[in-house]
Amino acid sequence: MTPTDWQIVSKLLADITGDKIGTLEACKVGGGDINCAYRLSDGKHRFFAKTNTRERLPMFEAELYGLNEILRSDSIRVPEPIGCGVAGEEAFIVMEYIELSGRANESEFAHKLAAMHRCTHDQFGLTVDNTIGSNPQPNPYENDWVKFWQRNRLGFQLSLAKKNGCGDELFETGMRLNQRIGEFFLSYTPVPSLLHGDLWSGNQGVDSSGEAVIYDPACYYGDHEADLAMMELFGHPGESFFSVYREVFPIDDGYPVRRELYNLYHILNHALLFGGGYEAQARRMIDRLLSQL
Ligand code: ADP
């Protein structure tokens, strides 16, 4: 971003907040996978911004929508979304800056996350499509969760993998599994819960008062087990998390099997984003899931 680009951001901030915003100093923040992240300050106000190429504006619009959805649920702290736009060659999103550190208290986090999951919708999906990492994540509204997962999650990722040159065998066995995933839901009917959608440990923290914060969401209304599974994929929530969570939102006995189904989606996404051993891991997951049917 050039100084002129930051002036455009400053003007948008002034328009939205109604405050006079001075020249912004942008200090790079590490930790993100996808975008350039900055702490912005004019000496009086602080904001958090992320930038990417200008054609990625819809990604930031969808992030803004997701942050608003969680904010409105009044369940768990998220950075207050402010706005997004294009400045020069880049798209940007700006939101409240939160001094983040460490990990939340498990009981508090469990309680608030379960409260967010208790916010429901009459259908699965979301009003907008968003992204998972930098890959597209379609969210057309759907009454049937199994169809939603088949079309917009597992089937969609398998098709992306095929287009991007992953092996035929992965696609074919994956699609064989995809046709049969209804069998994992014979005695369980999920409700459409508000999900963060990308709840790995790098997207949660605490603010300076120790309050739990989640950020960088890939929101949609879906089975709450999908968020729990992602938390377990790259982290280890303890027994205190699960015992408090269950008091607010019971977890069905079939969760341990579906956890692998839900995490397969993220592992396929990681295979596309990062390569490495993720494709082989996805193949092993597909085999294990098929062997349970
Ligand atoms: P990306 O979209 O590239 O994955 P993130 O949204 O994860 O980027 O943000 C990158 C890093 O910036 C995070 O790991 C976190 O440490 C920090 N961060 C995210 N949101 C805020 C915020 N609102 N205020 C302050 N720091 C933030």
PDB file of C-alpha atoms and ligand atoms in Angstrom:
ATOM      1  CA  MET A   1       0.000   0.000   0.000  1.00  0.00           C
ATOM      2  CA  THR A   2       1.336   3.452  -0.905  1.00  0.00           C
ATOM      3  CA  PRO A   3       0.886   6.536   1.354  1.00  0.00           C
ATOM      4  CA  THR A   4      -1.912   7.626  -1.029  1.00  0.00           C
ATOM      5  CA  ASP A   5      -3.626   4.244  -0.551  1.00  0.00           C
ATOM      6  CA  TRP A   6      -3.513   4.669   3.242  1.00  0.00           C
ATOM      7  CA  GLN A   7      -5.085   8.114   2.817  1.00  0.00           C
ATOM      8  CA  ILE A   8      -8.040   6.415   1.104  1.00  0.00           C
ATOM      9  CA  VAL A   9      -8.307   4.038   4.081  1.00  0.00           C
ATOM     10  CA  SER A  10      -8.091   6.997   6.455  1.00  0.00           C
ATOM     11  CA  LYS A  11     -10.928   8.769   4.611  1.00  0.00           C
ATOM     12  CA  LEU A  12     -13.133   5.667   4.753  1.00  0.00           C
ATOM     13  CA  LEU A  13     -12.426   5.347   8.495  1.00  0.00           C
ATOM     14  CA  ALA A  14     -13.354   9.004   9.028  1.00  0.00           C
ATOM     15  CA  ASP A  15     -16.577   8.578   7.019  1.00  0.00           C
ATOM     16  CA  ILE A  16     -17.633   5.448   8.894  1.00  0.00           C
ATOM     17  CA  THR A  17     -16.584   6.379  12.422  1.00  0.00           C
ATOM     18  CA  GLY A  18     -17.472  10.078  12.145  1.00  0.00           C
ATOM     19  CA  ASP A  19     -14.135  10.873  13.837  1.00  0.00           C
ATOM     20  CA  LYS A  20     -11.326  12.969  12.414  1.00  0.00           C
ATOM     21  CA  ILE A  21      -8.624  10.458  11.419  1.00  0.00           C
ATOM     22  CA  GLY A  22      -5.073  11.762  10.963  1.00  0.00           C
ATOM     23  CA  THR A  23      -2.261  10.345   8.830  1.00  0.00           C
ATOM     24  CA  LEU A  24      -2.101   6.632   9.448  1.00  0.00           C
ATOM     25  CA  GLU A  25       1.119   4.897  10.324  1.00  0.00           C
ATOM     26  CA  ALA A  26       0.963   1.231   9.233  1.00  0.00           C
ATOM     27  CA  CYS A  27       3.010  -1.295  11.168  1.00  0.00           C
ATOM     28  CA  LYS A  28       3.119  -4.863   9.795  1.00  0.00           C
ATOM     29  CA  VAL A  29       1.720  -7.660  12.006  1.00  0.00           C
ATOM     30  CA  GLY A  30       2.819 -11.295  11.505  1.00  0.00           C
ATOM     31  CA  GLY A  31       0.821 -14.460  12.004  1.00  0.00           C
ATOM     32  CA  GLY A  32      -1.597 -14.539   9.050  1.00  0.00           C
ATOM     33  CA  ASP A  33      -1.488 -17.123   6.271  1.00  0.00           C
ATOM     34  CA  ILE A  34      -3.255 -15.300   3.492  1.00  0.00           C
ATOM     35  CA  ASN A  35      -3.111 -11.514   3.716  1.00  0.00           C
ATOM     36  CA  CYS A  36      -0.751  -8.699   4.745  1.00  0.00           C
ATOM     37  CA  ALA A  37      -1.820  -7.544   8.206  1.00  0.00           C
ATOM     38  CA  TYR A  38      -1.205  -4.129   9.801  1.00  0.00           C
ATOM     39  CA  ARG A  39      -1.709  -2.204  13.004  1.00  0.00           C
ATOM     40  CA  LEU A  40      -2.805   1.285  11.948  1.00  0.00           C
ATOM     41  CA  SER A  41      -2.419   4.319  14.149  1.00  0.00           C
ATOM     42  CA  ASP A  42      -2.831   8.079  13.769  1.00  0.00           C
ATOM     43  CA  GLY A  43      -1.540   8.633  17.313  1.00  0.00           C
ATOM     44  CA  LYS A  44      -5.079   8.826  18.691  1.00  0.00           C
ATOM     45  CA  HIS A  45      -6.930   5.871  17.183  1.00  0.00           C
ATOM     46  CA  ARG A  46      -5.808   2.310  16.480  1.00  0.00           C
ATOM     47  CA  PHE A  47      -7.228  -0.068  13.855  1.00  0.00           C
ATOM     48  CA  PHE A  48      -6.386  -3.466  12.409  1.00  0.00           C
ATOM     49  CA  ALA A  49      -6.206  -3.834   8.612  1.00  0.00           C
ATOM     50  CA  LYS A  50      -5.537  -6.609   6.129  1.00  0.00           C
ATOM     51  CA  THR A  51      -4.712  -6.122   2.454  1.00  0.00           C
ATOM     52  CA  ASN A  52      -4.601  -8.295  -0.634  1.00  0.00           C
ATOM     53  CA  THR A  53      -4.862  -7.794  -4.387  1.00  0.00           C
ATOM     54  CA  ARG A  54      -7.892  -5.752  -5.522  1.00  0.00           C
ATOM     55  CA  GLU A  55      -9.793  -8.712  -6.976  1.00  0.00           C
ATOM     56  CA  ARG A  56      -9.926 -10.198  -3.439  1.00  0.00           C
ATOM     57  CA  LEU A  57     -12.382  -7.516  -2.258  1.00  0.00           C
ATOM     58  CA  PRO A  58     -15.277 -10.052  -2.098  1.00  0.00           C
ATOM     59  CA  MET A  59     -13.190 -12.107   0.365  1.00  0.00           C
ATOM     60  CA  PHE A  60     -12.994  -9.090   2.694  1.00  0.00           C
ATOM     61  CA  GLU A  61     -16.671  -8.237   2.187  1.00  0.00           C
ATOM     62  CA  ALA A  62     -17.527 -11.787   3.252  1.00  0.00           C
ATOM     63  CA  GLU A  63     -15.204 -11.559   6.290  1.00  0.00           C
ATOM     64  CA  LEU A  64     -16.940  -8.321   7.294  1.00  0.00           C
ATOM     65  CA  TYR A  65     -20.325 -10.033   6.929  1.00  0.00           C
ATOM     66  CA  GLY A  66     -19.150 -12.968   9.087  1.00  0.00           C
ATOM     67  CA  LEU A  67     -17.740 -10.699  11.814  1.00  0.00           C
ATOM     68  CA  ASN A  68     -21.051  -8.832  11.900  1.00  0.00           C
ATOM     69  CA  GLU A  69     -22.978 -12.076  12.165  1.00  0.00           C
ATOM     70  CA  ILE A  70     -20.918 -13.169  15.206  1.00  0.00           C
ATOM     71  CA  LEU A  71     -21.097  -9.671  16.716  1.00  0.00           C
ATOM     72  CA  ARG A  72     -24.887  -9.731  16.432  1.00  0.00           C
ATOM     73  CA  SER A  73     -25.015 -13.121  18.168  1.00  0.00           C
ATOM     74  CA  ASP A  74     -23.785 -11.340  21.315  1.00  0.00           C
ATOM     75  CA  SER A  75     -22.032 -14.515  22.446  1.00  0.00           C
ATOM     76  CA  ILE A  76     -18.247 -14.176  22.097  1.00  0.00           C
ATOM     77  CA  ARG A  77     -15.954 -11.225  21.404  1.00  0.00           C
ATOM     78  CA  VAL A  78     -14.859 -10.577  17.820  1.00  0.00           C
ATOM     79  CA  PRO A  79     -13.100  -7.475  16.454  1.00  0.00           C
ATOM     80  CA  GLU A  80     -15.754  -4.936  15.568  1.00  0.00           C
ATOM     81  CA  PRO A  81     -15.866  -4.792  11.773  1.00  0.00           C
ATOM     82  CA  ILE A  82     -15.512  -1.289  10.295  1.00  0.00           C
ATOM     83  CA  GLY A  83     -15.332  -1.471   6.513  1.00  0.00           C
ATOM     84  CA  CYS A  84     -13.543  -2.612   3.412  1.00  0.00           C
ATOM     85  CA  GLY A  85     -12.738  -1.231  -0.004  1.00  0.00           C
ATOM     86  CA  VAL A  86     -10.140  -0.808  -2.692  1.00  0.00           C
ATOM     87  CA  ALA A  87      -7.188   1.594  -2.591  1.00  0.00           C
ATOM     88  CA  GLY A  88      -4.978   1.714  -5.683  1.00  0.00           C
ATOM     89  CA  GLU A  89      -4.104  -1.862  -6.641  1.00  0.00           C
ATOM     90  CA  GLU A  90      -5.149  -3.368  -3.318  1.00  0.00           C
ATOM     91  CA  ALA A  91      -8.267  -4.420  -1.487  1.00  0.00           C
ATOM     92  CA  PHE A  92      -8.409  -3.847   2.264  1.00  0.00           C
ATOM     93  CA  ILE A  93     -10.507  -4.597   5.322  1.00  0.00           C
ATOM     94  CA  VAL A  94     -10.382  -2.545   8.530  1.00  0.00           C
ATOM     95  CA  MET A  95     -11.677  -3.489  11.944  1.00  0.00           C
ATOM     96  CA  GLU A  96     -11.186  -2.791  15.619  1.00  0.00           C
ATOM     97  CA  TYR A  97      -7.624  -3.391  16.818  1.00  0.00           C
ATOM     98  CA  ILE A  98      -7.443  -5.803  19.760  1.00  0.00           C
ATOM     99  CA  GLU A  99      -4.215  -6.384  21.691  1.00  0.00           C
ATOM    100  CA  LEU A 100      -4.217 -10.183  21.423  1.00  0.00           C
ATOM    101  CA  SER A 101      -2.241 -12.654  23.482  1.00  0.00           C
ATOM    102  CA  GLY A 102      -2.261 -16.211  24.795  1.00  0.00           C
ATOM    103  CA  ARG A 103      -5.141 -18.598  25.096  1.00  0.00           C
ATOM    104  CA  ALA A 104      -8.558 -18.201  26.613  1.00  0.00           C
ATOM    105  CA  ASN A 105      -9.683 -19.871  29.792  1.00  0.00           C
ATOM    106  CA  GLU A 106     -11.177 -23.168  28.558  1.00  0.00           C
ATOM    107  CA  SER A 107     -14.385 -22.954  30.558  1.00  0.00           C
ATOM    108  CA  GLU A 108     -15.116 -19.377  29.491  1.00  0.00           C
ATOM    109  CA  PHE A 109     -14.315 -20.205  25.892  1.00  0.00           C
ATOM    110  CA  ALA A 110     -16.514 -23.323  25.950  1.00  0.00           C
ATOM    111  CA  HIS A 111     -19.426 -21.409  27.399  1.00  0.00           C
ATOM    112  CA  LYS A 112     -19.212 -18.596  24.854  1.00  0.00           C
ATOM    113  CA  LEU A 113     -18.602 -20.839  21.867  1.00  0.00           C
ATOM    114  CA  ALA A 114     -21.579 -23.023  22.807  1.00  0.00           C
ATOM    115  CA  ALA A 115     -23.678 -19.851  23.168  1.00  0.00           C
ATOM    116  CA  MET A 116     -22.641 -18.832  19.643  1.00  0.00           C
ATOM    117  CA  HIS A 117     -23.515 -22.309  18.361  1.00  0.00           C
ATOM    118  CA  ARG A 118     -26.895 -21.951  20.064  1.00  0.00           C
ATOM    119  CA  CYS A 119     -27.664 -19.120  17.586  1.00  0.00           C
ATOM    120  CA  THR A 120     -29.476 -20.878  14.817  1.00  0.00           C
ATOM    121  CA  HIS A 121     -30.985 -20.215  11.404  1.00  0.00           C
ATOM    122  CA  ASP A 122     -33.793 -21.939   9.534  1.00  0.00           C
ATOM    123  CA  GLN A 123     -31.385 -23.276   6.864  1.00  0.00           C
ATOM    124  CA  PHE A 124     -27.765 -24.334   6.461  1.00  0.00           C
ATOM    125  CA  GLY A 125     -25.471 -21.906   4.610  1.00  0.00           C
ATOM    126  CA  LEU A 126     -25.058 -18.136   4.642  1.00  0.00           C
ATOM    127  CA  THR A 127     -26.249 -15.145   2.615  1.00  0.00           C
ATOM    128  CA  VAL A 128     -22.774 -14.754   1.126  1.00  0.00           C
ATOM    129  CA  ASP A 129     -20.107 -17.125  -0.140  1.00  0.00           C
ATOM    130  CA  ASN A 130     -16.781 -16.749   1.636  1.00  0.00           C
ATOM    131  CA  THR A 131     -13.332 -18.302   1.633  1.00  0.00           C
ATOM    132  CA  ILE A 132     -11.527 -20.969   3.599  1.00  0.00           C
ATOM    133  CA  GLY A 133      -7.874 -19.961   3.605  1.00  0.00           C
ATOM    134  CA  SER A 134      -7.795 -18.342   0.186  1.00  0.00           C
ATOM    135  CA  ASN A 135     -10.001 -20.988  -1.476  1.00  0.00           C
ATOM    136  CA  PRO A 136     -13.675 -20.335  -2.254  1.00  0.00           C
ATOM    137  CA  GLN A 137     -16.288 -21.659   0.173  1.00  0.00           C
ATOM    138  CA  PRO A 138     -19.829 -21.684  -1.281  1.00  0.00           C
ATOM    139  CA  ASN A 139     -22.718 -21.230   1.163  1.00  0.00           C
ATOM    140  CA  PRO A 140     -26.019 -21.491  -0.780  1.00  0.00           C
ATOM    141  CA  TYR A 141     -28.907 -22.000   1.630  1.00  0.00           C
ATOM    142  CA  GLU A 142     -30.017 -25.620   1.910  1.00  0.00           C
ATOM    143  CA  ASN A 143     -32.479 -27.459   4.174  1.00  0.00           C
ATOM    144  CA  ASP A 144     -30.646 -30.764   4.135  1.00  0.00           C
ATOM    145  CA  TRP A 145     -27.295 -30.823   5.922  1.00  0.00           C
ATOM    146  CA  VAL A 146     -26.038 -33.962   4.172  1.00  0.00           C
ATOM    147  CA  LYS A 147     -26.699 -32.417   0.755  1.00  0.00           C
ATOM    148  CA  PHE A 148     -25.083 -29.181   1.922  1.00  0.00           C
ATOM    149  CA  TRP A 149     -21.902 -31.009   2.967  1.00  0.00           C
ATOM    150  CA  GLN A 150     -21.875 -33.198  -0.145  1.00  0.00           C
ATOM    151  CA  ARG A 151     -22.231 -30.293  -2.578  1.00  0.00           C
ATOM    152  CA  ASN A 152     -20.577 -27.336  -0.879  1.00  0.00           C
ATOM    153  CA  ARG A 153     -17.913 -28.839   1.299  1.00  0.00           C
ATOM    154  CA  LEU A 154     -16.539 -32.331   0.555  1.00  0.00           C
ATOM    155  CA  GLY A 155     -17.681 -32.553  -3.090  1.00  0.00           C
ATOM    156  CA  PHE A 156     -16.592 -28.982  -3.774  1.00  0.00           C
ATOM    157  CA  GLN A 157     -13.105 -29.504  -2.293  1.00  0.00           C
ATOM    158  CA  LEU A 158     -12.674 -32.774  -4.192  1.00  0.00           C
ATOM    159  CA  SER A 159     -13.540 -31.001  -7.462  1.00  0.00           C
ATOM    160  CA  LEU A 160     -11.075 -28.210  -6.654  1.00  0.00           C
ATOM    161  CA  ALA A 161      -8.434 -30.834  -5.873  1.00  0.00           C
ATOM    162  CA  LYS A 162      -9.092 -32.527  -9.228  1.00  0.00           C
ATOM    163  CA  LYS A 163      -8.842 -29.225 -11.127  1.00  0.00           C
ATOM    164  CA  ASN A 164      -5.572 -28.493  -9.360  1.00  0.00           C
ATOM    165  CA  GLY A 165      -3.959 -31.778 -10.290  1.00  0.00           C
ATOM    166  CA  CYS A 166      -4.418 -33.952  -7.191  1.00  0.00           C
ATOM    167  CA  GLY A 167      -4.433 -37.681  -8.046  1.00  0.00           C
ATOM    168  CA  ASP A 168      -7.450 -39.348  -9.755  1.00  0.00           C
ATOM    169  CA  GLU A 169      -7.554 -41.958  -7.013  1.00  0.00           C
ATOM    170  CA  LEU A 170      -8.095 -39.278  -4.359  1.00  0.00           C
ATOM    171  CA  PHE A 171     -10.999 -37.845  -6.367  1.00  0.00           C
ATOM    172  CA  GLU A 172     -12.617 -41.190  -7.099  1.00  0.00           C
ATOM    173  CA  THR A 173     -12.422 -42.664  -3.580  1.00  0.00           C
ATOM    174  CA  GLY A 174     -13.375 -39.270  -2.147  1.00  0.00           C
ATOM    175  CA  MET A 175     -16.478 -39.115  -4.352  1.00  0.00           C
ATOM    176  CA  ARG A 176     -17.356 -42.702  -3.363  1.00  0.00           C
ATOM    177  CA  LEU A 177     -17.276 -41.566   0.264  1.00  0.00           C
ATOM    178  CA  ASN A 178     -19.201 -38.382  -0.580  1.00  0.00           C
ATOM    179  CA  GLN A 179     -22.104 -40.394  -2.011  1.00  0.00           C
ATOM    180  CA  ARG A 180     -22.406 -42.342   1.242  1.00  0.00           C
ATOM    181  CA  ILE A 181     -22.006 -39.681   3.923  1.00  0.00           C
ATOM    182  CA  GLY A 182     -25.741 -39.811   4.706  1.00  0.00           C
ATOM    183  CA  GLU A 183     -24.880 -43.049   6.527  1.00  0.00           C
ATOM    184  CA  PHE A 184     -23.035 -41.026   9.189  1.00  0.00           C
ATOM    185  CA  PHE A 185     -26.269 -39.172   9.948  1.00  0.00           C
ATOM    186  CA  LEU A 186     -28.765 -42.031  10.330  1.00  0.00           C
ATOM    187  CA  SER A 187     -29.477 -41.262  13.974  1.00  0.00           C
ATOM    188  CA  TYR A 188     -28.336 -37.640  14.155  1.00  0.00           C
ATOM    189  CA  THR A 189     -29.970 -34.543  12.662  1.00  0.00           C
ATOM    190  CA  PRO A 190     -27.855 -31.405  13.090  1.00  0.00           C
ATOM    191  CA  VAL A 191     -29.385 -27.954  13.504  1.00  0.00           C
ATOM    192  CA  PRO A 192     -27.991 -24.944  11.576  1.00  0.00           C
ATOM    193  CA  SER A 193     -25.727 -23.318  14.196  1.00  0.00           C
ATOM    194  CA  LEU A 194     -23.700 -20.158  13.688  1.00  0.00           C
ATOM    195  CA  LEU A 195     -20.147 -21.441  13.124  1.00  0.00           C
ATOM    196  CA  HIS A 196     -16.808 -19.663  13.043  1.00  0.00           C
ATOM    197  CA  GLY A 197     -15.873 -22.070  10.254  1.00  0.00           C
ATOM    198  CA  ASP A 198     -12.060 -21.966  10.605  1.00  0.00           C
ATOM    199  CA  LEU A 199     -11.551 -22.383  14.316  1.00  0.00           C
ATOM    200  CA  TRP A 200      -7.929 -23.489  14.556  1.00  0.00           C
ATOM    201  CA  SER A 201      -5.849 -22.223  17.476  1.00  0.00           C
ATOM    202  CA  GLY A 202      -4.372 -19.392  15.335  1.00  0.00           C
ATOM    203  CA  ASN A 203      -7.805 -17.770  15.079  1.00  0.00           C
ATOM    204  CA  GLN A 204      -8.476 -17.487  18.814  1.00  0.00           C
ATOM    205  CA  GLY A 205      -6.868 -15.559  21.637  1.00  0.00           C
ATOM    206  CA  VAL A 206      -7.581 -13.236  24.551  1.00  0.00           C
ATOM    207  CA  ASP A 207      -7.738  -9.472  24.809  1.00  0.00           C
ATOM    208  CA  SER A 208      -5.800  -7.443  27.397  1.00  0.00           C
ATOM    209  CA  SER A 209      -8.476  -8.092  30.032  1.00  0.00           C
ATOM    210  CA  GLY A 210      -8.224 -11.867  29.456  1.00  0.00           C
ATOM    211  CA  GLU A 211     -11.557 -12.125  27.611  1.00  0.00           C
ATOM    212  CA  ALA A 212     -11.792 -14.767  24.865  1.00  0.00           C
ATOM    213  CA  VAL A 213     -11.681 -13.433  21.287  1.00  0.00           C
ATOM    214  CA  ILE A 214     -12.136 -15.208  17.964  1.00  0.00           C
ATOM    215  CA  TYR A 215     -11.248 -13.651  14.617  1.00  0.00           C
ATOM    216  CA  ASP A 216     -10.673 -14.389  10.907  1.00  0.00           C
ATOM    217  CA  PRO A 217     -13.959 -16.316  10.542  1.00  0.00           C
ATOM    218  CA  ALA A 218     -15.265 -18.340   7.585  1.00  0.00           C
ATOM    219  CA  CYS A 219     -18.818 -18.244   8.996  1.00  0.00           C
ATOM    220  CA  TYR A 220     -21.873 -20.195   7.959  1.00  0.00           C
ATOM    221  CA  TYR A 221     -24.781 -21.953   9.634  1.00  0.00           C
ATOM    222  CA  GLY A 222     -23.896 -25.616   9.986  1.00  0.00           C
ATOM    223  CA  ASP A 223     -23.457 -28.564  12.342  1.00  0.00           C
ATOM    224  CA  HIS A 224     -21.742 -27.352  15.540  1.00  0.00           C
ATOM    225  CA  GLU A 225     -19.599 -30.506  15.439  1.00  0.00           C
ATOM    226  CA  ALA A 226     -17.724 -29.047  12.436  1.00  0.00           C
ATOM    227  CA  ASP A 227     -16.288 -26.229  14.620  1.00  0.00           C
ATOM    228  CA  LEU A 228     -15.448 -28.651  17.433  1.00  0.00           C
ATOM    229  CA  ALA A 229     -13.678 -30.958  14.967  1.00  0.00           C
ATOM    230  CA  MET A 230     -11.530 -28.107  13.586  1.00  0.00           C
ATOM    231  CA  MET A 231     -10.552 -27.145  17.138  1.00  0.00           C
ATOM    232  CA  GLU A 232      -9.292 -30.691  17.650  1.00  0.00           C
ATOM    233  CA  LEU A 233      -7.493 -30.877  14.297  1.00  0.00           C
ATOM    234  CA  PHE A 234      -4.757 -28.376  15.141  1.00  0.00           C
ATOM    235  CA  GLY A 235      -5.203 -28.089  18.915  1.00  0.00           C
ATOM    236  CA  HIS A 236      -6.104 -30.022  22.027  1.00  0.00           C
ATOM    237  CA  PRO A 237      -9.067 -28.575  23.907  1.00  0.00           C
ATOM    238  CA  GLY A 238      -9.059 -30.250  27.320  1.00  0.00           C
ATOM    239  CA  GLU A 239     -11.739 -32.133  29.219  1.00  0.00           C
ATOM    240  CA  SER A 240     -12.781 -28.917  31.005  1.00  0.00           C
ATOM    241  CA  PHE A 241     -13.635 -27.398  27.612  1.00  0.00           C
ATOM    242  CA  PHE A 242     -15.845 -30.333  26.642  1.00  0.00           C
ATOM    243  CA  SER A 243     -17.565 -30.707  29.999  1.00  0.00           C
ATOM    244  CA  VAL A 244     -18.599 -27.022  30.088  1.00  0.00           C
ATOM    245  CA  TYR A 245     -19.520 -27.027  26.386  1.00  0.00           C
ATOM    246  CA  ARG A 246     -21.775 -30.087  26.840  1.00  0.00           C
ATOM    247  CA  GLU A 247     -23.704 -28.362  29.620  1.00  0.00           C
ATOM    248  CA  VAL A 248     -24.780 -25.670  27.147  1.00  0.00           C
ATOM    249  CA  PHE A 249     -24.894 -27.729  23.959  1.00  0.00           C
ATOM    250  CA  PRO A 250     -24.877 -31.545  24.246  1.00  0.00           C
ATOM    251  CA  ILE A 251     -22.575 -33.414  21.841  1.00  0.00           C
ATOM    252  CA  ASP A 252     -23.983 -36.492  20.099  1.00  0.00           C
ATOM    253  CA  ASP A 253     -22.244 -39.876  20.650  1.00  0.00           C
ATOM    254  CA  GLY A 254     -21.489 -40.187  16.921  1.00  0.00           C
ATOM    255  CA  TYR A 255     -19.254 -37.092  16.959  1.00  0.00           C
ATOM    256  CA  PRO A 256     -15.879 -38.952  17.014  1.00  0.00           C
ATOM    257  CA  VAL A 257     -16.612 -40.535  13.601  1.00  0.00           C
ATOM    258  CA  ARG A 258     -18.050 -37.382  12.030  1.00  0.00           C
ATOM    259  CA  ARG A 259     -15.061 -35.397  13.386  1.00  0.00           C
ATOM    260  CA  GLU A 260     -12.902 -37.141  10.798  1.00  0.00           C
ATOM    261  CA  LEU A 261     -15.426 -36.408   8.043  1.00  0.00           C
ATOM    262  CA  TYR A 262     -15.466 -32.713   8.944  1.00  0.00           C
ATOM    263  CA  ASN A 263     -11.696 -32.470   9.219  1.00  0.00           C
ATOM    264  CA  LEU A 264     -11.223 -34.173   5.869  1.00  0.00           C
ATOM    265  CA  TYR A 265     -12.609 -30.972   4.339  1.00  0.00           C
ATOM    266  CA  HIS A 266      -9.875 -28.888   5.993  1.00  0.00           C
ATOM    267  CA  ILE A 267      -7.119 -31.380   5.165  1.00  0.00           C
ATOM    268  CA  LEU A 268      -8.152 -31.331   1.479  1.00  0.00           C
ATOM    269  CA  ASN A 269      -8.114 -27.537   1.649  1.00  0.00           C
ATOM    270  CA  HIS A 270      -4.630 -27.635   3.190  1.00  0.00           C
ATOM    271  CA  ALA A 271      -3.466 -30.003   0.433  1.00  0.00           C
ATOM    272  CA  LEU A 272      -4.482 -27.325  -2.085  1.00  0.00           C
ATOM    273  CA  LEU A 273      -3.089 -24.390  -0.112  1.00  0.00           C
ATOM    274  CA  PHE A 274       0.139 -25.859   1.188  1.00  0.00           C
ATOM    275  CA  GLY A 275       0.806 -29.187  -0.619  1.00  0.00           C
ATOM    276  CA  GLY A 276       3.225 -31.393   1.341  1.00  0.00           C
ATOM    277  CA  GLY A 277       1.847 -34.502   3.057  1.00  0.00           C
ATOM    278  CA  TYR A 278      -1.760 -33.292   3.251  1.00  0.00           C
ATOM    279  CA  GLU A 279      -2.908 -35.218   0.146  1.00  0.00           C
ATOM    280  CA  ALA A 280      -1.644 -38.513   1.573  1.00  0.00           C
ATOM    281  CA  GLN A 281      -3.282 -37.637   4.902  1.00  0.00           C
ATOM    282  CA  ALA A 282      -6.597 -36.977   3.095  1.00  0.00           C
ATOM    283  CA  ARG A 283      -6.359 -40.365   1.362  1.00  0.00           C
ATOM    284  CA  ARG A 284      -5.832 -42.141   4.691  1.00  0.00           C
ATOM    285  CA  MET A 285      -8.804 -40.285   6.197  1.00  0.00           C
ATOM    286  CA  ILE A 286     -11.049 -41.273   3.264  1.00  0.00           C
ATOM    287  CA  ASP A 287     -10.011 -44.927   3.656  1.00  0.00           C
ATOM    288  CA  ARG A 288     -10.700 -44.897   7.397  1.00  0.00           C
ATOM    289  CA  LEU A 289     -14.117 -43.277   6.871  1.00  0.00           C
ATOM    290  CA  LEU A 290     -15.070 -45.757   4.133  1.00  0.00           C
ATOM    291  CA  SER A 291     -14.025 -48.637   6.385  1.00  0.00           C
ATOM    292  CA  GLN A 292     -16.575 -47.465   9.004  1.00  0.00           C
ATOM    293  CA  LEU A 293     -19.507 -47.785   6.573  1.00  0.00           C
TER     294      LEU A 293
HETATM  295  P1  ADP B   1      -5.094 -13.975   7.591  1.00  0.00           P
HETATM  296  O1  ADP B   1      -6.433 -13.542   7.033  1.00  0.00           O
HETATM  297  O2  ADP B   1      -3.956 -13.658   6.686  1.00  0.00           O
HETATM  298  O3  ADP B   1      -5.080 -15.434   8.032  1.00  0.00           O
HETATM  299  P2  ADP B   1      -5.498 -13.100  10.342  1.00  0.00           P
HETATM  300  O4  ADP B   1      -6.868 -12.545  10.314  1.00  0.00           O
HETATM  301  O5  ADP B   1      -5.324 -14.455  10.936  1.00  0.00           O
HETATM  302  O6  ADP B   1      -4.823 -13.063   8.884  1.00  0.00           O
HETATM  303  O7  ADP B   1      -4.597 -12.029  11.102  1.00  0.00           O
HETATM  304  C1  ADP B   1      -3.169 -12.151  11.181  1.00  0.00           C
HETATM  305  C2  ADP B   1      -2.708 -11.977  12.618  1.00  0.00           C
HETATM  306  O8  ADP B   1      -3.045 -10.678  13.068  1.00  0.00           O
HETATM  307  C3  ADP B   1      -3.399 -12.922  13.597  1.00  0.00           C
HETATM  308  O9  ADP B   1      -2.670 -14.104  13.769  1.00  0.00           O
HETATM  309  C4  ADP B   1      -3.474 -12.118  14.877  1.00  0.00           C
HETATM  310  O10 ADP B   1      -2.302 -12.303  15.635  1.00  0.00           O
HETATM  311  C5  ADP B   1      -3.508 -10.686  14.407  1.00  0.00           C
HETATM  312  N1  ADP B   1      -4.873 -10.127  14.431  1.00  0.00           N
HETATM  313  C6  ADP B   1      -5.974 -10.591  13.769  1.00  0.00           C
HETATM  314  N2  ADP B   1      -7.036  -9.806  13.979  1.00  0.00           N
HETATM  315  C7  ADP B   1      -6.611  -8.799  14.796  1.00  0.00           C
HETATM  316  C8  ADP B   1      -7.241  -7.659  15.374  1.00  0.00           C
HETATM  317  N3  ADP B   1      -8.505  -7.369  15.130  1.00  0.00           N
HETATM  318  N4  ADP B   1      -6.491  -6.855  16.169  1.00  0.00           N
HETATM  319  C9  ADP B   1      -5.184  -7.117  16.383  1.00  0.00           C
HETATM  320  N5  ADP B   1      -4.536  -8.176  15.880  1.00  0.00           N
HETATM  321  C10 ADP B   1      -5.233  -9.013  15.072  1.00  0.00           C
END
